[in-house]
XYZ file of N, CA, C and O in Angstrom:
560
model
N 1.142 19.072 -20.406
C 1.080 17.892 -19.605
C 0.296 18.151 -18.331
O -0.465 17.305 -17.906
N 0.502 19.323 -17.756
C -0.241 19.661 -16.557
C -1.722 19.792 -16.880
O -2.566 19.384 -16.095
N -2.041 20.321 -18.051
C -3.437 20.438 -18.462
C -4.075 19.064 -18.600
O -5.227 18.883 -18.225
N -3.334 18.099 -19.140
C -3.852 16.739 -19.276
C -4.153 16.171 -17.903
O -5.218 15.600 -17.671
N -3.220 16.327 -16.985
C -3.418 15.836 -15.629
C -4.606 16.509 -14.960
O -5.455 15.842 -14.361
N -4.713 17.838 -15.090
C -5.829 18.563 -14.502
C -7.150 18.136 -15.134
O -8.161 18.005 -14.448
N -7.131 17.918 -16.436
C -8.336 17.477 -17.132
C -8.783 16.106 -16.634
O -9.966 15.885 -16.373
N -7.824 15.188 -16.479
C -8.159 13.855 -15.972
C -8.700 13.925 -14.547
O -9.662 13.243 -14.206
N -8.082 14.766 -13.721
C -8.548 14.895 -12.347
C -9.947 15.503 -12.288
O -10.780 15.070 -11.508
N -10.226 16.483 -13.136
C -11.560 17.089 -13.114
C -12.604 16.126 -13.663
O -13.724 16.065 -13.161
N -12.247 15.342 -14.692
C -13.179 14.321 -15.194
C -13.485 13.305 -14.114
O -14.616 12.865 -13.962
N -12.470 12.928 -13.371
C -12.629 11.956 -12.296
C -13.585 12.491 -11.236
O -14.452 11.775 -10.746
N -13.461 13.772 -10.895
C -14.345 14.379 -9.896
C -15.776 14.501 -10.400
O -16.722 14.349 -9.649
N -15.920 14.792 -11.715
C -17.257 15.002 -12.275
C -17.987 13.702 -12.584
O -19.207 13.707 -12.698
N -17.236 12.637 -12.749
C -17.826 11.370 -13.183
C -18.860 10.892 -12.173
O -18.612 10.840 -10.991
N -20.029 10.590 -12.659
C -21.039 10.020 -11.781
C -20.974 8.510 -11.908
O -20.815 7.976 -12.994
N -21.081 7.857 -10.792
C -20.978 6.401 -10.782
C -22.393 5.849 -10.864
O -23.226 6.111 -10.010
N -22.654 5.082 -11.912
C -23.967 4.489 -12.080
C -23.824 3.041 -12.517
O -23.839 2.737 -13.695
N -23.656 2.106 -11.552
C -23.514 0.708 -11.913
C -24.745 0.231 -12.661
O -25.864 0.620 -12.354
N -24.520 -0.580 -13.617
C -25.606 -1.098 -14.415
C -25.437 -2.596 -14.566
O -24.400 -3.052 -15.054
N -26.421 -3.407 -14.134
C -26.258 -4.849 -14.224
C -26.204 -5.315 -15.670
O -26.808 -4.726 -16.557
N -25.449 -6.378 -15.894
C -25.422 -6.988 -17.212
C -24.439 -6.371 -18.191
O -24.328 -6.829 -19.303
N -23.718 -5.331 -17.814
C -22.790 -4.720 -18.751
C -21.493 -5.495 -18.869
O -20.838 -5.442 -19.883
N -21.117 -6.201 -17.822
C -19.881 -6.972 -17.851
C -20.177 -8.376 -17.371
O -20.854 -8.547 -16.362
N -19.682 -9.392 -18.075
C -19.952 -10.755 -17.645
C -19.209 -11.133 -16.370
O -19.539 -12.084 -15.718
N -18.213 -10.372 -15.977
C -17.416 -10.655 -14.789
C -17.948 -9.845 -13.612
O -18.413 -8.727 -13.769
N -17.847 -10.379 -12.392
C -18.254 -9.603 -11.228
C -17.262 -8.485 -10.959
O -16.107 -8.557 -11.362
N -17.723 -7.473 -10.239
C -16.854 -6.360 -9.872
C -15.951 -6.834 -8.740
O -16.408 -7.396 -7.762
N -14.668 -6.623 -8.881
C -13.737 -6.970 -7.819
C -13.658 -5.813 -6.853
O -13.554 -4.669 -7.245
N -13.687 -6.096 -5.589
C -13.610 -5.055 -4.572
C -12.397 -5.312 -3.688
O -12.490 -5.937 -2.647
N -11.207 -4.874 -4.096
C -10.028 -5.081 -3.259
C -10.143 -4.293 -1.967
O -10.863 -3.303 -1.897
N -9.393 -4.746 -0.958
C -9.531 -4.124 0.349
C -8.907 -2.740 0.425
O -9.460 -1.860 1.042
N -7.758 -2.503 -0.219
C -7.139 -1.187 -0.107
C -7.519 -0.251 -1.241
O -8.030 0.819 -0.986
N -7.286 -0.603 -2.507
C -7.679 0.337 -3.549
C -9.194 0.374 -3.713
O -9.869 -0.593 -3.418
N -9.700 1.480 -4.175
C -11.129 1.600 -4.433
C -11.392 1.267 -5.882
O -10.722 1.764 -6.770
N -12.387 0.391 -6.114
C -12.771 0.046 -7.478
C -14.166 0.597 -7.723
O -14.999 0.597 -6.839
N -14.392 1.017 -8.920
C -15.733 1.463 -9.263
C -16.004 1.104 -10.710
O -15.115 1.102 -11.542
N -17.245 0.741 -10.981
C -17.652 0.453 -12.341
C -18.585 1.579 -12.738
O -19.472 1.942 -11.982
N -18.376 2.111 -13.903
C -19.210 3.227 -14.302
C -19.391 3.243 -15.800
O -18.621 2.657 -16.537
N -20.436 3.904 -16.210
C -20.632 4.159 -17.633
C -20.170 5.581 -17.855
O -20.667 6.514 -17.229
N -19.193 5.746 -18.723
C -18.641 7.058 -19.002
C -19.267 7.544 -20.298
O -19.190 6.881 -21.316
N -19.910 8.695 -20.264
C -20.579 9.207 -21.449
C -19.777 10.368 -22.014
O -19.513 11.353 -21.335
N -19.335 10.228 -23.255
C -18.608 11.271 -23.965
C -19.343 11.513 -25.276
O -19.400 10.635 -26.133
N -19.892 12.686 -25.425
C -20.567 13.062 -26.658
C -21.567 12.003 -27.098
O -21.578 11.537 -28.231
N -22.447 11.585 -26.178
C -23.517 10.624 -26.436
C -23.022 9.232 -26.809
O -23.772 8.436 -27.358
N -21.776 8.907 -26.532
C -21.247 7.566 -26.769
C -21.008 6.939 -25.400
O -20.273 7.476 -24.589
N -21.643 5.806 -25.159
C -21.480 5.145 -23.871
C -20.298 4.182 -23.945
O -20.137 3.460 -24.906
N -19.495 4.197 -22.892
C -18.343 3.317 -22.800
C -18.329 2.697 -21.418
O -18.629 3.358 -20.437
N -17.985 1.432 -21.361
C -17.864 0.750 -20.089
C -16.469 0.978 -19.550
O -15.489 0.794 -20.272
N -16.372 1.403 -18.307
C -15.065 1.680 -17.744
C -14.980 1.312 -16.290
O -15.989 1.076 -15.630
N -13.772 1.233 -15.796
C -13.521 0.939 -14.391
C -12.305 1.720 -13.944
O -11.402 1.990 -14.738
N -12.303 2.080 -12.674
C -11.113 2.721 -12.133
C -10.776 2.080 -10.801
O -11.642 1.549 -10.107
N -9.515 2.099 -10.479
C -9.004 1.508 -9.246
C -7.969 2.489 -8.714
O -6.914 2.663 -9.326
N -8.290 3.138 -7.625
C -7.440 4.211 -7.119
C -6.867 3.872 -5.751
O -7.515 3.215 -4.942
N -5.659 4.313 -5.523
C -5.003 4.148 -4.231
C -4.124 5.371 -4.011
O -3.953 6.185 -4.916
N -3.530 5.494 -2.837
C -2.613 6.617 -2.615
C -1.398 6.583 -3.541
O -0.786 7.607 -3.798
N -1.057 5.404 -4.060
C 0.120 5.272 -4.914
C -0.185 5.654 -6.358
O 0.617 6.319 -7.013
N -1.360 5.229 -6.879
C -1.665 5.463 -8.293
C -3.163 5.433 -8.544
O -3.906 4.761 -7.835
N -3.577 6.162 -9.570
C -4.945 6.102 -10.078
C -4.882 5.346 -11.397
O -4.099 5.688 -12.278
N -5.719 4.324 -11.532
C -5.742 3.492 -12.735
C -7.151 3.542 -13.299
O -8.125 3.376 -12.570
N -7.256 3.772 -14.605
C -8.552 3.802 -15.283
C -8.455 2.961 -16.541
O -7.501 3.095 -17.312
N -9.432 2.088 -16.732
C -9.503 1.277 -17.953
C -10.902 1.447 -18.522
O -11.881 1.401 -17.787
N -10.987 1.685 -19.817
C -12.307 1.795 -20.435
C -12.272 1.192 -21.829
O -11.250 1.226 -22.519
N -13.393 0.612 -22.196
C -13.522 0.019 -23.521
C -13.884 1.116 -24.500
O -14.788 1.905 -24.254
N -13.160 1.164 -25.595
C -13.419 2.135 -26.650
C -13.390 1.384 -27.971
O -12.314 1.066 -28.485
N -14.555 1.066 -28.482
C -14.633 0.264 -29.708
C -14.135 -1.133 -29.433
O -14.582 -1.789 -28.500
N -13.178 -1.598 -30.218
C -12.631 -2.937 -30.017
C -11.324 -2.898 -29.236
O -10.596 -3.890 -29.200
N -11.037 -1.774 -28.597
C -9.816 -1.606 -27.822
C -10.125 -1.213 -26.385
O -11.248 -0.838 -26.058
N -9.105 -1.299 -25.559
C -9.191 -0.800 -24.190
C -8.200 0.343 -24.061
O -7.055 0.233 -24.507
N -8.634 1.441 -23.472
C -7.744 2.550 -23.162
C -7.446 2.451 -21.671
O -8.349 2.459 -20.841
N -6.171 2.316 -21.355
C -5.719 2.184 -19.978
C -4.877 3.396 -19.632
O -3.940 3.730 -20.357
N -5.232 4.071 -18.533
C -4.469 5.251 -18.102
C -4.096 5.093 -16.642
O -4.914 4.679 -15.827
N -2.854 5.459 -16.339
C -2.412 5.470 -14.953
C -1.779 6.825 -14.656
O -1.083 7.379 -15.503
N -2.039 7.340 -13.478
C -1.406 8.575 -13.010
C -0.791 8.251 -11.652
O -1.480 7.738 -10.768
N 0.500 8.521 -11.533
C 1.195 8.226 -10.277
C 2.426 9.112 -10.169
O 2.774 9.820 -11.103
N 3.083 8.999 -9.038
C 4.395 9.634 -8.933
C 5.341 8.805 -9.802
O 5.055 7.651 -10.120
N 6.443 9.387 -10.188
C 7.417 8.692 -11.036
C 8.063 7.559 -10.227
O 8.635 7.789 -9.165
N 7.938 6.330 -10.758
C 8.515 5.151 -10.120
C 9.412 4.470 -11.156
O 8.914 4.009 -12.188
N 10.720 4.423 -10.914
C 11.625 3.804 -11.892
C 11.216 2.362 -12.193
O 10.946 1.570 -11.296
N 11.103 2.045 -13.485
C 10.780 0.690 -13.919
C 9.300 0.342 -13.930
O 8.925 -0.764 -14.303
N 8.428 1.271 -13.515
C 6.998 0.953 -13.432
C 6.390 0.660 -14.794
O 5.597 -0.261 -14.934
N 6.744 1.426 -15.814
C 6.154 1.191 -17.134
C 6.531 -0.197 -17.646
O 5.722 -0.879 -18.283
N 7.729 -0.662 -17.331
C 8.156 -2.005 -17.739
C 7.308 -3.061 -17.026
O 6.906 -4.063 -17.624
N 7.008 -2.833 -15.742
C 6.151 -3.759 -14.997
C 4.766 -3.844 -15.629
O 4.192 -4.924 -15.752
N 4.215 -2.700 -16.022
C 2.881 -2.693 -16.636
C 2.916 -3.408 -17.980
O 2.032 -4.220 -18.283
N 3.943 -3.126 -18.781
C 4.067 -3.783 -20.087
C 4.175 -5.295 -19.905
O 3.496 -6.070 -20.594
N 5.021 -5.742 -18.970
C 5.155 -7.177 -18.709
C 3.830 -7.789 -18.264
O 3.464 -8.879 -18.707
N 3.109 -7.092 -17.399
C 1.810 -7.575 -16.943
C 0.846 -7.745 -18.114
O 0.202 -8.784 -18.260
N 0.756 -6.722 -18.961
C -0.158 -6.784 -20.106
C 0.221 -7.916 -21.051
O -0.656 -8.644 -21.549
N 1.516 -8.097 -21.280
C 1.960 -9.191 -22.150
C 1.686 -10.546 -21.516
O 1.270 -11.480 -22.196
N 1.856 -10.668 -20.195
C 1.547 -11.922 -19.504
C 0.056 -12.237 -19.537
O -0.335 -13.402 -19.450
N -0.764 -11.211 -19.642
C -2.213 -11.396 -19.763
C -2.635 -11.610 -21.216
O -3.822 -11.625 -21.523
N -1.645 -11.745 -22.109
C -1.871 -11.976 -23.552
C -2.623 -10.821 -24.207
O -3.438 -11.022 -25.106
N -2.332 -9.616 -23.753
C -2.921 -8.422 -24.363
C -1.884 -7.771 -25.261
O -0.698 -7.749 -24.936
N -2.333 -7.240 -26.386
C -1.434 -6.613 -27.347
C -1.490 -5.097 -27.195
O -2.556 -4.483 -27.316
N -0.341 -4.493 -26.936
C -0.255 -3.040 -26.790
C -0.135 -2.437 -28.183
O 0.809 -2.718 -28.907
N -1.107 -1.609 -28.551
C -1.086 -0.948 -29.854
C -0.365 0.392 -29.792
O 0.269 0.808 -30.754
N -0.493 1.076 -28.646
C 0.083 2.417 -28.521
C 0.366 2.692 -27.047
O -0.387 2.284 -26.173
N 1.454 3.397 -26.795
C 1.806 3.833 -25.447
C 2.256 5.277 -25.512
O 3.085 5.636 -26.347
N 1.689 6.093 -24.651
C 2.093 7.492 -24.550
C 2.493 7.748 -23.100
O 1.773 7.376 -22.176
N 3.632 8.386 -22.912
C 4.118 8.719 -21.578
C 4.236 10.228 -21.472
O 4.929 10.856 -22.270
N 3.542 10.800 -20.505
C 3.614 12.244 -20.248
C 4.024 12.424 -18.795
O 3.505 11.748 -17.915
N 4.954 13.349 -18.569
C 5.372 13.574 -17.191
C 5.539 15.053 -16.922
O 5.783 15.853 -17.819
N 5.401 15.372 -15.654
C 5.631 16.735 -15.196
C 6.110 16.643 -13.761
O 5.431 16.058 -12.915
N 7.279 17.178 -13.539
C 7.928 17.108 -12.238
C 7.976 15.660 -11.782
O 8.585 14.835 -12.439
N 7.288 15.309 -10.689
C 7.376 13.955 -10.144
C 6.153 13.101 -10.495
O 5.971 12.017 -9.972
N 5.288 13.589 -11.394
C 4.068 12.877 -11.765
C 4.174 12.379 -13.194
O 4.695 13.071 -14.065
N 3.653 11.167 -13.417
C 3.709 10.590 -14.759
C 2.339 10.005 -15.118
O 1.634 9.474 -14.261
N 1.984 10.180 -16.380
C 0.742 9.630 -16.937
C 1.135 8.650 -18.024
O 1.823 9.013 -18.975
N 0.733 7.387 -17.850
C 0.927 6.369 -18.883
C -0.433 6.120 -19.526
O -1.407 5.828 -18.832
N -0.499 6.228 -20.846
C -1.735 5.954 -21.590
C -1.460 4.844 -22.592
O -0.628 4.999 -23.483
N -2.170 3.742 -22.440
C -2.022 2.588 -23.315
C -3.289 2.416 -24.136
O -4.393 2.627 -23.629
N -3.143 2.016 -25.385
C -4.261 1.527 -26.180
C -3.957 0.052 -26.389
O -2.892 -0.311 -26.897
N -4.897 -0.791 -25.960
C -4.681 -2.232 -25.938
C -5.740 -2.908 -26.803
O -6.935 -2.605 -26.686
N -5.300 -3.830 -27.631
C -6.211 -4.589 -28.488
C -6.891 -5.680 -27.663
O -6.250 -6.382 -26.898
N -8.217 -5.786 -27.833
C -8.969 -6.837 -27.161
C -9.051 -8.029 -28.103
O -9.618 -7.933 -29.187
N -8.495 -9.142 -27.707
C -8.586 -10.367 -28.496
C -9.859 -11.119 -28.163
O -10.433 -10.952 -27.085
N -10.316 -11.952 -29.080
C -11.520 -12.740 -28.849
C -11.345 -13.698 -27.678
O -12.314 -14.038 -26.998
N -10.117 -14.140 -27.449
C -9.849 -15.085 -26.372
C -9.720 -14.410 -25.013
O -9.608 -15.064 -23.988
N -9.776 -13.108 -24.965
C -9.600 -12.366 -23.718
C -10.793 -12.609 -22.785
O -11.931 -12.364 -23.162
N -10.516 -13.082 -21.587
C -11.545 -13.364 -20.585
C -11.509 -12.373 -19.426
O -12.160 -12.569 -18.423
N -10.732 -11.319 -19.576
C -10.518 -10.352 -18.501
C -11.503 -9.198 -18.628
O -11.669 -8.646 -19.710
N -12.152 -8.828 -17.545
C -13.037 -7.663 -17.563
C -12.210 -6.399 -17.341
O -11.062 -6.461 -16.888
N -12.784 -5.237 -17.649
C -12.062 -3.980 -17.415
C -11.804 -3.775 -15.929
O -10.778 -3.203 -15.548
N -12.719 -4.243 -15.088
C -12.522 -4.138 -13.644
C -11.294 -4.939 -13.214
O -10.460 -4.462 -12.453
N -11.188 -6.171 -13.717
C -10.053 -7.018 -13.369
C -8.742 -6.442 -13.901
O -7.718 -6.495 -13.224
N -8.789 -5.880 -15.098
C -7.592 -5.258 -15.665
C -7.117 -4.105 -14.785
O -5.932 -3.996 -14.460
N -8.037 -3.238 -14.372
C -7.677 -2.094 -13.518
C -7.076 -2.575 -12.198
O -6.069 -2.025 -11.724
N -7.649 -3.608 -11.612
C -7.138 -4.129 -10.343
C -5.749 -4.734 -10.527
O -4.850 -4.503 -9.712
N -5.548 -5.488 -11.601
C -4.243 -6.108 -11.846
C -3.156 -5.048 -12.049
O -2.046 -5.179 -11.530
N -3.466 -4.000 -12.798
C -2.481 -2.931 -13.005
C -2.208 -2.216 -11.681
O -1.063 -1.903 -11.351
N -3.261 -1.997 -10.884
C -3.082 -1.361 -9.574
C -2.152 -2.198 -8.695
O -1.297 -1.654 -7.991
N -2.280 -3.519 -8.765
C -1.403 -4.404 -7.980
C 0.060 -4.233 -8.380
O 0.943 -4.380 -7.537
N 0.324 -3.943 -9.648
C 1.712 -3.759 -10.075
C 2.344 -2.547 -9.408
O 3.549 -2.498 -9.186
N 1.522 -1.545 -9.059
C 2.040 -0.387 -8.337
C 2.263 -0.752 -6.859
O 3.219 -0.301 -6.262
N 1.394 -1.543 -6.307
C 1.503 -1.942 -4.894
C 2.768 -2.735 -4.646
O 3.301 -2.703 -3.550
N 3.250 -3.452 -5.646
C 4.472 -4.245 -5.497
C 5.678 -3.353 -5.197
O 6.671 -3.814 -4.662
N 5.582 -2.073 -5.545
C 6.695 -1.145 -5.283
C 6.799 -0.736 -3.817
O 7.795 -0.178 -3.405
N 5.747 -1.000 -3.054
C 5.752 -0.570 -1.664
C 6.509 -1.544 -0.774
O 6.870 -1.192 0.345
N 6.721 -2.764 -1.236
C 7.377 -3.769 -0.388
C 8.868 -3.749 -0.559
O 9.433 -3.215 -1.424
């Protein structure tokens, strides 16, 4: 689990941000507190559109992989947070195909595989921001 976390952190550091116009029909959301970035993530010559939204509370990454979205969050352990994310995804009419929870000490990694429906009007940037907001609700 620690290796997974270290791997994600090193990928995050190595990732080069290269915005490309026309890849997403939705504009990039730029919230005031969390940082949003749009990037093309290249893995073994396969290009994927992805977005991340990071704050002191949690790092959120969403990327399109085929006809699905892979959503990953890394944060400190917050009781009930996974339920909040699941409720959010269901309220957005997204279907969760798979959920993996990995934890080590006070850190938890949630990995979701989400089915993209034809009726889905949400961009990966908007998805990352919405999930990030669910973590911010814990601060109040």
